XYZ file of N, CA, C and O in Angstrom:
852
model
N 0.847 -1.194 0.000
C 0.000 0.000 0.000
C 0.880 1.241 0.000
O 1.853 1.319 0.760
N 0.568 2.194 -0.848
C 1.374 3.391 -0.948
C 1.173 4.274 0.282
O 0.069 4.416 0.801
N 2.235 4.858 0.784
C 2.125 5.746 1.931
C 2.292 7.209 1.558
O 1.875 8.084 2.287
N 2.903 7.478 0.413
C 3.100 8.861 -0.007
C 2.884 8.959 -1.511
O 3.378 8.138 -2.273
N 2.146 9.976 -1.906
C 1.887 10.211 -3.321
C 2.805 11.330 -3.797
O 2.955 12.355 -3.121
N 3.396 11.151 -4.961
C 4.230 12.178 -5.576
C 3.441 12.797 -6.726
O 2.909 12.079 -7.577
N 3.358 14.116 -6.733
C 2.547 14.839 -7.717
C 3.440 15.773 -8.514
O 4.130 16.623 -7.938
N 3.421 15.608 -9.832
C 4.151 16.499 -10.732
C 3.167 17.526 -11.279
O 2.320 17.200 -12.112
N 3.276 18.757 -10.798
C 2.402 19.847 -11.221
C 3.146 20.696 -12.249
O 4.027 21.482 -11.900
N 2.794 20.528 -13.522
C 3.505 21.205 -14.609
C 2.757 22.433 -15.099
O 1.520 22.464 -15.117
N 3.519 23.417 -15.522
C 2.980 24.487 -16.348
C 3.111 24.042 -17.815
O 4.041 23.296 -18.162
N 2.209 24.485 -18.661
C 2.232 24.127 -20.084
C 3.479 24.682 -20.785
O 4.179 25.561 -20.278
N 3.735 24.199 -22.005
C 4.819 24.711 -22.828
C 4.521 26.101 -23.378
O 3.436 26.652 -23.186
N 5.476 26.643 -24.093
C 5.357 28.022 -24.572
C 4.287 28.161 -25.666
O 4.089 27.282 -26.491
N 3.631 29.331 -25.674
C 2.713 29.733 -26.740
C 3.232 31.033 -27.353
O 4.117 31.695 -26.782
N 2.651 31.430 -28.467
C 3.041 32.719 -29.051
C 2.709 33.877 -28.117
O 3.447 34.855 -28.060
N 1.615 33.759 -27.385
C 1.268 34.842 -26.458
C 2.239 34.916 -25.285
O 2.504 35.992 -24.772
N 2.768 33.770 -24.841
C 3.854 33.821 -23.845
C 5.028 34.609 -24.405
O 5.572 35.504 -23.743
N 5.409 34.268 -25.605
C 6.573 34.895 -26.241
C 6.342 36.385 -26.444
O 7.270 37.198 -26.302
N 5.113 36.765 -26.752
C 4.773 38.170 -26.993
C 4.385 38.913 -25.716
O 4.023 40.085 -25.779
N 4.445 38.234 -24.577
C 4.139 38.826 -23.271
C 2.715 39.384 -23.252
O 2.483 40.535 -22.871
N 1.764 38.532 -23.637
C 0.364 38.912 -23.647
C -0.408 38.086 -22.620
O -0.088 36.918 -22.362
N -1.427 38.683 -22.043
C -2.266 38.012 -21.063
C -3.098 36.933 -21.750
O -3.890 37.223 -22.632
N -2.925 35.693 -21.324
C -3.673 34.602 -21.940
C -4.952 34.292 -21.185
O -6.014 34.164 -21.774
N -4.840 34.153 -19.869
C -6.012 33.799 -19.090
C -6.678 32.556 -19.643
O -6.045 31.541 -19.902
N -7.978 32.640 -19.890
C -8.720 31.492 -20.384
C -8.899 31.509 -21.903
O -9.652 30.692 -22.450
N -8.205 32.424 -22.597
C -8.173 32.371 -24.059
C -7.475 31.081 -24.477
O -6.434 30.724 -23.918
N -8.039 30.399 -25.466
C -7.553 29.048 -25.784
C -6.445 29.098 -26.836
O -6.639 28.757 -28.009
N -5.259 29.507 -26.399
C -4.105 29.682 -27.278
C -3.299 28.378 -27.315
O -2.937 27.838 -26.269
N -2.977 27.856 -28.499
C -2.235 26.587 -28.580
C -0.741 26.775 -28.333
O -0.223 27.901 -28.352
N -0.060 25.687 -28.126
C 1.397 25.705 -28.067
C 1.967 26.169 -29.400
O 1.393 25.918 -30.458
N 3.131 26.830 -29.344
C 3.875 27.067 -30.581
C 4.883 25.929 -30.761
O 4.967 25.008 -29.927
N 5.638 25.967 -31.846
C 6.575 24.872 -32.119
C 7.618 24.723 -31.021
O 7.995 23.603 -30.650
N 8.094 25.859 -30.502
C 9.086 25.789 -29.429
C 8.461 25.204 -28.164
O 9.108 24.440 -27.437
N 7.204 25.547 -27.909
C 6.511 24.980 -26.758
C 6.396 23.476 -26.851
O 6.539 22.752 -25.857
N 6.123 22.976 -28.064
C 6.069 21.523 -28.261
C 7.451 20.904 -28.069
O 7.586 19.819 -27.490
N 8.479 21.590 -28.543
C 9.846 21.089 -28.361
C 10.180 20.962 -26.878
O 10.771 19.963 -26.444
N 9.821 21.977 -26.094
C 10.058 21.914 -24.649
C 9.332 20.724 -24.033
O 9.885 20.018 -23.178
N 8.090 20.502 -24.472
C 7.306 19.400 -23.922
C 7.915 18.044 -24.292
O 7.985 17.134 -23.450
N 8.378 17.896 -25.526
C 8.986 16.624 -25.928
C 10.306 16.378 -25.187
O 10.603 15.241 -24.794
N 11.103 17.424 -24.996
C 12.340 17.255 -24.225
C 12.026 16.847 -22.790
O 12.704 15.987 -22.194
N 10.994 17.467 -22.227
C 10.585 17.128 -20.871
C 10.064 15.700 -20.808
O 10.395 14.942 -19.882
N 9.276 15.314 -21.790
C 8.733 13.955 -21.826
C 9.838 12.910 -21.850
O 9.736 11.861 -21.192
N 10.907 13.180 -22.593
C 12.020 12.231 -22.663
C 12.641 12.006 -21.287
O 13.050 10.895 -20.948
N 12.690 13.073 -20.489
C 13.274 12.960 -19.149
C 12.345 12.258 -18.167
O 12.791 11.793 -17.106
N 11.059 12.172 -18.511
C 10.080 11.573 -17.602
C 9.734 10.130 -17.964
O 8.847 9.537 -17.351
N 10.409 9.566 -18.953
C 10.010 8.264 -19.492
C 9.916 7.170 -18.439
O 9.065 6.283 -18.527
N 10.766 7.228 -17.436
C 10.792 6.149 -16.442
C 9.796 6.350 -15.306
O 9.670 5.489 -14.431
N 9.077 7.457 -15.313
C 8.151 7.748 -14.218
C 6.808 7.058 -14.493
O 6.164 7.311 -15.514
N 6.369 6.195 -13.590
C 5.135 5.429 -13.814
C 3.895 6.177 -13.313
O 3.347 5.875 -12.254
N 3.443 7.162 -14.071
C 2.254 7.904 -13.663
C 1.051 6.957 -13.553
O 0.823 6.111 -14.412
N 0.281 7.146 -12.483
C -0.932 6.350 -12.274
C -2.180 7.076 -12.761
O -3.144 6.442 -13.190
N -2.185 8.399 -12.627
C -3.312 9.212 -13.064
C -2.768 10.492 -13.678
O -1.673 10.957 -13.319
N -3.564 11.088 -14.573
C -3.139 12.317 -15.242
C -4.332 13.256 -15.390
O -5.430 12.827 -15.785
N -4.092 14.533 -15.085
C -5.122 15.565 -15.148
C -4.581 16.767 -15.899
O -3.389 17.064 -15.861
N -5.493 17.497 -16.546
C -5.079 18.679 -17.290
C -6.197 19.705 -17.302
O -7.384 19.366 -17.262
N -5.793 20.964 -17.394
C -6.720 22.018 -17.793
C -7.257 21.670 -19.179
O -6.542 21.093 -20.004
N -8.511 22.039 -19.484
C -9.044 21.751 -20.820
C -8.543 22.681 -21.918
O -8.855 22.454 -23.089
N -7.766 23.716 -21.579
C -7.243 24.607 -22.608
C -6.192 23.876 -23.448
O -5.406 23.080 -22.928
N -6.145 24.187 -24.744
C -5.298 23.446 -25.688
C -3.842 23.388 -25.249
O -3.188 22.350 -25.366
N -3.309 24.519 -24.776
C -1.881 24.564 -24.457
C -1.525 23.620 -23.311
O -0.424 23.043 -23.288
N -2.444 23.436 -22.373
C -2.194 22.522 -21.265
C -2.469 21.078 -21.668
O -1.679 20.170 -21.370
N -3.575 20.856 -22.361
C -3.928 19.484 -22.741
C -2.896 18.890 -23.692
O -2.498 17.727 -23.544
N -2.430 19.667 -24.665
C -1.418 19.142 -25.578
C -0.120 18.853 -24.839
O 0.536 17.827 -25.076
N 0.269 19.742 -23.929
C 1.470 19.484 -23.117
C 1.325 18.177 -22.352
O 2.248 17.346 -22.327
N 0.167 17.983 -21.725
C -0.053 16.761 -20.945
C 0.042 15.515 -21.816
O 0.654 14.514 -21.425
N -0.543 15.565 -23.012
C -0.515 14.390 -23.882
C 0.912 14.087 -24.364
O 1.308 12.930 -24.480
N 1.692 15.137 -24.601
C 3.091 14.923 -24.980
C 3.859 14.313 -23.813
O 4.658 13.377 -23.988
N 3.630 14.817 -22.599
C 4.338 14.296 -21.430
C 3.966 12.838 -21.158
O 4.810 12.047 -20.724
N 2.721 12.476 -21.422
C 2.304 11.086 -21.201
C 2.911 10.140 -22.226
O 3.107 8.951 -21.939
N 3.193 10.642 -23.421
C 3.815 9.803 -24.439
C 2.970 8.594 -24.779
O 1.759 8.694 -24.993
N 3.603 7.420 -24.776
C 2.884 6.199 -25.162
C 2.329 5.434 -23.974
O 1.955 4.259 -24.099
N 2.257 6.070 -22.812
C 1.646 5.409 -21.656
C 0.159 5.170 -21.951
O -0.533 6.044 -22.450
N -0.320 4.018 -21.588
C -1.733 3.689 -21.785
C -2.520 4.206 -20.588
O -2.973 3.454 -19.721
N -2.669 5.539 -20.557
C -3.264 6.194 -19.395
C -4.206 7.287 -19.875
O -3.805 8.160 -20.648
N -5.457 7.272 -19.464
C -6.379 8.330 -19.889
C -6.011 9.667 -19.257
O -5.448 9.717 -18.162
N -6.343 10.737 -19.952
C -6.114 12.084 -19.449
C -7.464 12.688 -19.081
O -8.362 12.788 -19.923
N -7.603 13.086 -17.830
C -8.835 13.702 -17.349
C -8.689 15.217 -17.372
O -7.774 15.761 -16.746
N -9.546 15.900 -18.105
C -9.531 17.364 -18.083
C -10.546 17.848 -17.049
O -11.613 17.254 -16.881
N -10.186 18.929 -16.367
C -11.037 19.460 -15.305
C -11.055 20.979 -15.417
O -9.997 21.613 -15.380
N -12.232 21.600 -15.548
C -12.293 23.057 -15.711
C -11.777 23.835 -14.508
O -11.463 25.016 -14.627
N -11.663 23.181 -13.373
C -11.113 23.878 -12.201
C -9.626 24.156 -12.354
O -9.053 24.958 -11.596
N -8.976 23.524 -13.355
C -7.557 23.756 -13.613
C -7.316 24.882 -14.617
O -6.164 25.149 -14.978
N -8.371 25.547 -15.064
C -8.208 26.670 -15.985
C -7.353 27.779 -15.381
O -7.312 27.961 -14.157
N -6.717 28.544 -16.250
C -5.947 29.712 -15.807
C -6.896 30.767 -15.232
O -8.108 30.764 -15.511
N -6.354 31.682 -14.450
C -7.130 32.809 -13.942
C -7.697 33.587 -15.130
O -7.063 33.704 -16.173
N -8.915 34.090 -14.975
C -9.602 34.781 -16.069
C -9.397 36.292 -15.939
O -9.546 36.854 -14.861
N -9.031 36.929 -17.059
C -8.788 38.373 -17.069
C -9.907 39.165 -17.732
O -9.774 40.365 -17.955
N -11.006 38.516 -18.069
C -12.103 39.224 -18.701
C -11.700 39.843 -20.028
O -10.980 39.234 -20.828
N -12.136 41.082 -20.262
C -11.907 41.735 -21.557
C -10.451 42.131 -21.775
O -10.085 42.584 -22.863
N -9.610 41.955 -20.768
C -8.196 42.342 -20.905
C -7.332 41.226 -21.484
O -6.143 41.422 -21.728
N -7.899 40.063 -21.715
C -7.108 38.974 -22.292
C -6.637 39.356 -23.690
O -7.382 39.952 -24.475
N -5.392 39.040 -23.960
C -4.772 39.395 -25.228
C -3.959 40.677 -25.171
O -3.160 40.942 -26.071
N -4.126 41.456 -24.105
C -3.357 42.691 -23.959
C -1.978 42.383 -23.383
O -1.728 41.334 -22.812
N -1.065 43.348 -23.478
C 0.309 43.124 -23.034
C 0.494 43.233 -21.535
O -0.184 44.013 -20.867
N 1.438 42.422 -21.000
C 1.815 42.526 -19.591
C 2.364 43.905 -19.261
O 2.044 44.501 -18.242
N 3.250 44.377 -20.134
C 4.071 45.524 -19.773
C 3.263 46.799 -19.617
O 3.559 47.625 -18.753
N 2.222 46.963 -20.427
C 1.399 48.158 -20.263
C 0.718 48.158 -18.902
O 0.577 49.210 -18.267
N 0.300 46.997 -18.433
C -0.331 46.904 -17.114
C 0.686 47.157 -16.002
O 0.393 47.845 -15.015
N 1.877 46.612 -16.146
C 2.894 46.774 -15.097
C 3.388 48.211 -14.988
O 3.676 48.706 -13.893
N 3.468 48.904 -16.109
C 4.065 50.238 -16.123
C 3.084 51.362 -15.812
O 3.499 52.468 -15.465
N 1.788 51.098 -15.910
C 0.777 52.138 -15.716
C 0.011 51.882 -14.415
O -0.835 50.992 -14.353
N 0.267 52.667 -13.353
C -0.409 52.436 -12.076
C -1.929 52.571 -12.139
O -2.632 52.064 -11.255
N -2.446 53.229 -13.175
C -3.901 53.383 -13.291
C -4.550 52.220 -14.048
O -5.780 52.147 -14.142
N -3.750 51.321 -14.583
C -4.286 50.195 -15.351
C -5.047 49.253 -14.406
O -4.580 48.967 -13.295
N -6.205 48.719 -14.824
C -6.972 47.825 -13.948
C -6.223 46.572 -13.497
O -6.579 45.973 -12.479
N -5.192 46.165 -14.245
C -4.435 44.965 -13.880
C -3.068 45.291 -13.286
O -2.265 44.377 -13.070
N -2.806 46.559 -13.009
C -1.493 46.930 -12.466
C -1.209 46.175 -11.159
O -0.131 45.606 -10.981
N -2.170 46.163 -10.251
C -1.932 45.505 -8.974
C -1.817 43.996 -9.101
O -1.186 43.349 -8.257
N -2.401 43.431 -10.145
C -2.253 41.995 -10.358
C -0.779 41.614 -10.399
O -0.361 40.618 -9.802
N 0.014 42.425 -11.070
C 1.444 42.159 -11.204
C 2.281 42.789 -10.092
O 3.252 42.190 -9.637
N 1.927 43.994 -9.704
C 2.822 44.793 -8.863
C 2.427 44.844 -7.388
O 3.268 45.166 -6.549
N 1.175 44.534 -7.076
C 0.722 44.544 -5.691
C -0.436 43.558 -5.546
O -1.580 43.950 -5.301
N -0.155 42.263 -5.716
C -1.235 41.280 -5.795
C -2.152 41.253 -4.580
O -3.329 40.920 -4.706
N -1.631 41.624 -3.415
C -2.469 41.638 -2.218
C -3.556 42.706 -2.301
O -4.553 42.655 -1.560
N -3.400 43.677 -3.212
C -4.377 44.755 -3.368
C -5.193 44.614 -4.654
O -5.983 45.513 -4.981
N -5.023 43.518 -5.375
C -5.670 43.366 -6.671
C -7.173 43.180 -6.537
O -7.646 42.285 -5.835
N -7.927 44.028 -7.223
C -9.377 43.893 -7.336
C -9.688 43.673 -8.811
O -9.455 44.566 -9.629
N -10.187 42.514 -9.176
C -10.365 42.210 -10.598
C -11.409 43.101 -11.256
O -12.435 43.416 -10.639
N -11.149 43.523 -12.481
C -12.169 44.258 -13.232
C -13.345 43.346 -13.568
O -13.274 42.127 -13.385
N -14.417 43.931 -14.050
C -15.630 43.167 -14.370
C -15.303 42.004 -15.304
O -14.591 42.167 -16.293
N -15.808 40.840 -14.955
C -15.608 39.658 -15.784
C -14.337 38.896 -15.496
O -14.128 37.818 -16.056
N -13.471 39.433 -14.646
C -12.204 38.777 -14.308
C -12.313 38.083 -12.953
O -13.242 38.321 -12.186
N -11.337 37.206 -12.655
C -11.324 36.473 -11.392
C -10.334 37.079 -10.406
O -9.308 37.628 -10.799
N -10.623 36.892 -9.139
C -9.698 37.292 -8.082
C -8.794 36.114 -7.716
O -9.084 34.955 -8.036
N -7.705 36.414 -7.010
C -6.839 35.333 -6.525
C -7.609 34.379 -5.610
O -7.491 33.155 -5.753
N -8.402 34.883 -4.638
C -9.133 33.954 -3.772
C -10.094 33.039 -4.535
O -10.273 31.876 -4.164
N -10.702 33.541 -5.608
C -11.598 32.686 -6.401
C -10.838 31.547 -7.052
O -11.304 30.401 -7.092
N -9.648 31.843 -7.586
C -8.853 30.787 -8.222
C -8.345 29.803 -7.176
O -8.368 28.582 -7.389
N -7.914 30.316 -6.036
C -7.444 29.428 -4.977
C -8.553 28.504 -4.489
O -8.306 27.336 -4.163
N -9.789 29.014 -4.473
C -10.913 28.191 -4.016
C -11.161 27.031 -4.977
O -11.392 25.892 -4.545
N -11.121 27.291 -6.286
C -11.349 26.168 -7.205
C -10.150 25.225 -7.253
O -10.308 24.013 -7.456
N -8.930 25.777 -7.046
C -7.752 24.907 -6.957
C -7.864 23.976 -5.754
O -7.588 22.772 -5.860
N -8.295 24.522 -4.629
C -8.448 23.703 -3.424
C -9.543 22.660 -3.613
O -9.397 21.498 -3.193
N -10.641 23.050 -4.272
C -11.718 22.089 -4.525
C -11.216 20.933 -5.396
O -11.556 19.764 -5.155
N -10.393 21.252 -6.397
C -9.825 20.198 -7.246
C -8.966 19.249 -6.416
O -9.101 18.018 -6.519
N -8.083 19.793 -5.590
C -7.205 18.942 -4.786
C -8.006 18.078 -3.820
O -7.728 16.871 -3.668
N -8.998 18.674 -3.174
C -9.777 17.930 -2.180
C -10.640 16.850 -2.822
O -10.774 15.741 -2.275
N -11.226 17.153 -3.994
C -12.190 16.233 -4.592
C -11.566 15.232 -5.564
O -12.059 14.114 -5.693
N -10.473 15.627 -6.237
C -9.862 14.737 -7.233
C -8.609 14.040 -6.725
O -8.375 12.869 -7.044
N -7.766 14.759 -5.972
C -6.452 14.214 -5.626
C -6.437 13.523 -4.266
O -5.895 12.415 -4.133
N -7.041 14.128 -3.254
C -7.029 13.494 -1.926
C -7.559 12.058 -1.936
O -6.976 11.185 -1.276
N -8.631 11.767 -2.662
C -9.124 10.379 -2.657
C -8.145 9.375 -3.278
O -8.340 8.162 -3.115
N -7.113 9.873 -3.966
C -6.150 8.976 -4.607
C -5.004 8.572 -3.681
O -4.173 7.750 -4.053
N -4.978 9.141 -2.476
C -3.949 8.713 -1.523
C -4.165 7.236 -1.200
O -5.285 6.782 -1.017
N -3.078 6.491 -1.134
C -3.085 5.049 -0.904
C -3.683 4.271 -2.071
O -3.881 3.058 -1.983
N -3.968 4.985 -3.176
C -4.420 4.334 -4.400
C -3.373 4.501 -5.491
O -3.081 3.568 -6.240
N -2.794 5.702 -5.564
C -1.793 6.040 -6.581
C -0.455 6.344 -5.926
O -0.390 6.713 -4.748
N 0.602 6.225 -6.711
C 1.923 6.616 -6.224
C 2.424 7.886 -6.907
O 3.138 8.680 -6.293
N 2.055 8.093 -8.191
C 2.572 9.232 -8.937
C 1.478 9.796 -9.832
O 0.860 9.063 -10.607
N 1.265 11.120 -9.746
C 0.183 11.788 -10.470
C 0.753 12.935 -11.291
O 1.634 13.673 -10.822
N 0.251 13.097 -12.496
C 0.614 14.206 -13.369
C -0.548 15.192 -13.434
O -1.695 14.798 -13.644
N -0.226 16.490 -13.263
C -1.201 17.568 -13.434
C -0.553 18.631 -14.309
O 0.573 19.051 -14.044
N -1.240 19.081 -15.348
C -0.722 20.149 -16.202
C -1.719 21.300 -16.213
O -2.895 21.115 -16.564
N -1.249 22.475 -15.830
C -2.122 23.642 -15.781
C -1.349 24.885 -16.226
O -0.646 24.844 -17.233
N -1.412 25.959 -15.442
C -0.990 27.274 -15.927
C -0.179 28.033 -14.872
O -0.201 27.692 -13.693
N 0.489 29.101 -15.335
C 1.408 29.827 -14.475
C 0.786 30.422 -13.229
O 1.213 30.135 -12.106
N -0.220 31.274 -13.393
C -0.847 31.884 -12.218
C -1.615 30.841 -11.418
O -1.579 30.843 -10.178
N -2.294 29.934 -12.105
C -3.042 28.891 -11.393
C -2.111 28.043 -10.529
O -2.402 27.789 -9.352
N -0.995 27.594 -11.093
C -0.083 26.757 -10.317
C 0.490 27.513 -9.133
O 0.681 26.939 -8.053
N 0.761 28.801 -9.312
C 1.231 29.607 -8.183
C 0.162 29.698 -7.093
O 0.488 29.765 -5.902
N -1.111 29.705 -7.490
C -2.187 29.713 -6.492
C -2.148 28.437 -5.655
O -2.319 28.485 -4.426
N -1.931 27.293 -6.294
C -1.807 26.039 -5.550
C -0.613 26.100 -4.605
O -0.708 25.757 -3.418
N 0.533 26.545 -5.114
C 1.746 26.595 -4.284
C 1.574 27.560 -3.122
O 1.978 27.265 -1.989
N 0.978 28.714 -3.392
C 0.767 29.707 -2.331
C -0.161 29.171 -1.256
O 0.047 29.399 -0.061
N -1.193 28.460 -1.676
C -2.144 27.900 -0.723
C -1.496 26.827 0.142
O -1.676 26.809 1.369
N -0.723 25.944 -0.468
C -0.075 24.875 0.299
C 0.948 25.445 1.276
O 1.036 25.019 2.431
N 1.724 26.432 0.811
C 2.801 26.992 1.643
C 2.331 28.133 2.536
O 3.127 28.672 3.311
N 1.054 28.513 2.425
C 0.506 29.649 3.187
C 1.329 30.914 2.950
O 1.652 31.660 3.872
N 1.674 31.120 1.680
C 2.471 32.279 1.289
C 1.572 33.496 1.148
O 0.530 33.422 0.493
N 1.938 34.640 1.734
C 1.108 35.838 1.570
C 1.093 36.302 0.118
O 2.070 36.103 -0.621
N -0.015 36.919 -0.295
C -0.166 37.315 -1.688
C 0.905 38.285 -2.157
O 1.277 38.285 -3.332
N 1.432 39.110 -1.259
C 2.463 40.050 -1.702
C 3.715 39.346 -2.214
O 4.528 39.936 -2.924
N 3.877 38.072 -1.882
C 5.025 37.291 -2.364
C 4.659 36.375 -3.542
O 5.453 35.529 -3.943
N 3.484 36.565 -4.117
C 2.956 35.652 -5.130
C 3.903 35.471 -6.304
O 4.116 34.357 -6.775
N 4.479 36.567 -6.802
C 5.298 36.502 -8.008
C 6.768 36.199 -7.723
O 7.581 36.177 -8.643
N 7.126 35.934 -6.479
C 8.522 35.615 -6.182
C 8.909 34.234 -6.710
O 10.082 33.937 -6.894
N 7.916 33.385 -6.939
C 8.188 32.050 -7.479
C 8.386 32.131 -8.984
O 7.485 32.548 -9.712
N 9.563 31.758 -9.432
C 9.856 31.675 -10.862
C 9.233 30.385 -11.385
O 9.459 29.314 -10.825
N 8.423 30.479 -12.439
C 7.726 29.294 -12.931
C 7.751 29.275 -14.453
O 6.804 29.685 -15.117
N 8.846 28.809 -15.039
C 8.985 28.817 -16.497
C 7.994 27.883 -17.191
O 7.365 27.030 -16.564
N 7.889 28.064 -18.503
C 7.092 27.122 -19.292
C 7.648 25.711 -19.132
O 8.864 25.496 -19.114
N 6.755 24.751 -19.005
C 7.100 23.330 -18.873
C 7.926 23.043 -17.620
O 8.672 22.056 -17.588
N 7.779 23.871 -16.600
C 8.454 23.615 -15.328
C 7.537 22.823 -14.413
O 6.313 23.001 -14.421
N 8.136 21.960 -13.613
C 7.374 21.143 -12.663
C 7.560 21.664 -11.251
O 8.672 22.018 -10.842
N 6.468 21.691 -10.528
C 6.518 21.822 -9.074
C 6.157 20.447 -8.537
O 5.116 19.891 -8.895
N 7.013 19.885 -7.729
C 6.803 18.521 -7.258
C 6.251 18.571 -5.833
O 6.834 19.188 -4.935
N 5.082 17.954 -5.678
C 4.377 17.955 -4.403
C 4.337 16.536 -3.849
O 4.477 15.558 -4.586
N 4.110 16.435 -2.546
C 3.852 15.137 -1.934
C 2.534 15.208 -1.176
O 2.121 16.270 -0.717
N 1.891 14.066 -1.079
C 0.637 13.942 -0.329
C 0.772 12.761 0.611
O 1.020 11.635 0.178
N 0.621 13.036 1.907
C 0.719 11.981 2.910
C -0.167 12.346 4.092
O -0.162 13.488 4.551
N -0.965 11.383 4.537
C -1.882 11.604 5.654
C -2.768 12.828 5.448
O -3.030 13.604 6.373
N -3.204 13.001 4.187
C -4.115 14.087 3.881
C -3.490 15.458 3.787
O -4.203 16.456 3.650
N -2.167 15.531 3.837
C -1.471 16.811 3.821
C -0.589 16.932 2.580
O 0.159 16.013 2.250
N -0.680 18.082 1.923
C 0.171 18.368 0.774
C 1.412 19.141 1.227
O 1.328 20.025 2.078
N 2.543 18.805 0.631
C 3.783 19.546 0.858
C 4.468 19.788 -0.478
O 4.303 19.012 -1.422
N 5.257 20.853 -0.545
C 6.040 21.157 -1.734
C 7.442 20.628 -1.518
O 8.112 20.987 -0.550
N 7.902 19.754 -2.395
C 9.251 19.207 -2.248
C 10.252 19.846 -3.212
O 11.452 19.820 -2.956
N 9.751 20.407 -4.314
C 10.632 21.062 -5.278
C 9.802 22.008 -6.138
O 8.651 21.719 -6.451
N 10.389 23.158 -6.495
C 9.693 24.122 -7.340
C 10.529 24.459 -8.566
O 11.753 24.428 -8.531
N 9.844 24.752 -9.651
C 10.463 25.311 -10.861
C 11.533 24.402 -11.461
O 12.555 24.881 -11.954
N 11.282 23.106 -11.460
C 12.243 22.158 -12.020
C 12.003 22.046 -13.522
O 10.891 21.741 -13.959
N 13.038 22.300 -14.316
C 12.924 22.134 -15.763
C 13.807 20.976 -16.211
O 14.816 20.660 -15.585
N 13.398 20.353 -17.313
C 14.075 19.171 -17.825
C 14.673 19.441 -19.201
O 14.982 18.510 -19.940
N 14.803 20.725 -19.538
C 15.414 21.111 -20.804
C 16.562 22.057 -20.492
O 17.136 21.962 -19.393
N 16.926 22.967 -21.392
C 18.077 23.850 -21.162
C 17.748 25.087 -20.343
O 17.377 25.005 -19.180
N 17.890 26.256 -20.950
C 17.690 27.511 -20.241
C 16.190 27.758 -20.049
O 15.417 27.724 -21.006
N 15.732 27.979 -18.800
C 14.292 28.199 -18.554
C 13.776 29.427 -19.297
O 14.476 30.432 -19.427
N 12.542 29.354 -19.761
C 11.951 30.459 -20.512
C 10.651 30.933 -19.855
O 9.898 30.143 -19.297
N 10.426 32.251 -19.933
C 9.171 32.875 -19.485
C 8.842 32.528 -18.027
O 7.728 32.145 -17.704
N 9.837 32.733 -17.175
C 9.655 32.374 -15.767
C 8.708 33.280 -15.028
O 7.975 32.841 -14.146
N 8.720 34.570 -15.351
C 7.822 35.530 -14.699
C 7.225 36.450 -15.749
O 7.874 36.744 -16.756
N 5.999 36.927 -15.513
C 5.396 37.853 -16.473
C 6.058 39.224 -16.420
O 6.727 39.559 -15.457
C-alpha cells in the first residue's frame, strides 16, 4: 500500500502569447513549435516515471502538453475546468508591460501589488482561483492517496502559483517571487491528507523560458 503520493504539477509549454508577453487567461491559445519542443524534451526525461493518473486544464496549451508528457503510456487524461488559468475578462490578449508600467491600469496591482488586486468586471480574483484549486485537490487528488503513487497535473502559471501559495501559506504580496517557467514542474507530496512542496520550478530542458510575467 502506498504511503506517499508524488505529484508532478507542470505548467504548459510556450505559446506565441507567452513569447509576446500577452495576457492569456482562459483564451484558448495553442502551443507554438518551441513549446512543443520543450514538452517533448521534458517527456524524454520523464520516461521512467510510472504515472498512475493524469489531469489537465481543458485549454489546448495545457492538454497538448499533458498528452506529450504522457507519451505512449496507456493512461487516460482527465480534463477538469477547475484547472483553468485565472480569467482576465476583456483584458485577455493585452500586453503585460502596459499593465505593469501604468499604475492606473486595472491589472497593475495583479502584477505589482497582488495583495491589493481587485479584478475588473468579468475577471477572477486570486481567492476565487485558490478556491477552485483547493476544490480540485480535495475532490480529485485526496481520494487517490493510498491508491496512486505518482500523479501528473498540467495547468498554468498563475493557477499553479495559487496552488503553491495555498499549500505553503504564502502571503499574496510574495505571489510573483516564485519563478515558474514554461514546462516547469513543481513537485508535491501527499501523505496523511497533507500536501507539501518538495521542489519548485524544475525544468528538464536547457535555459528556462518565461519564468515571470
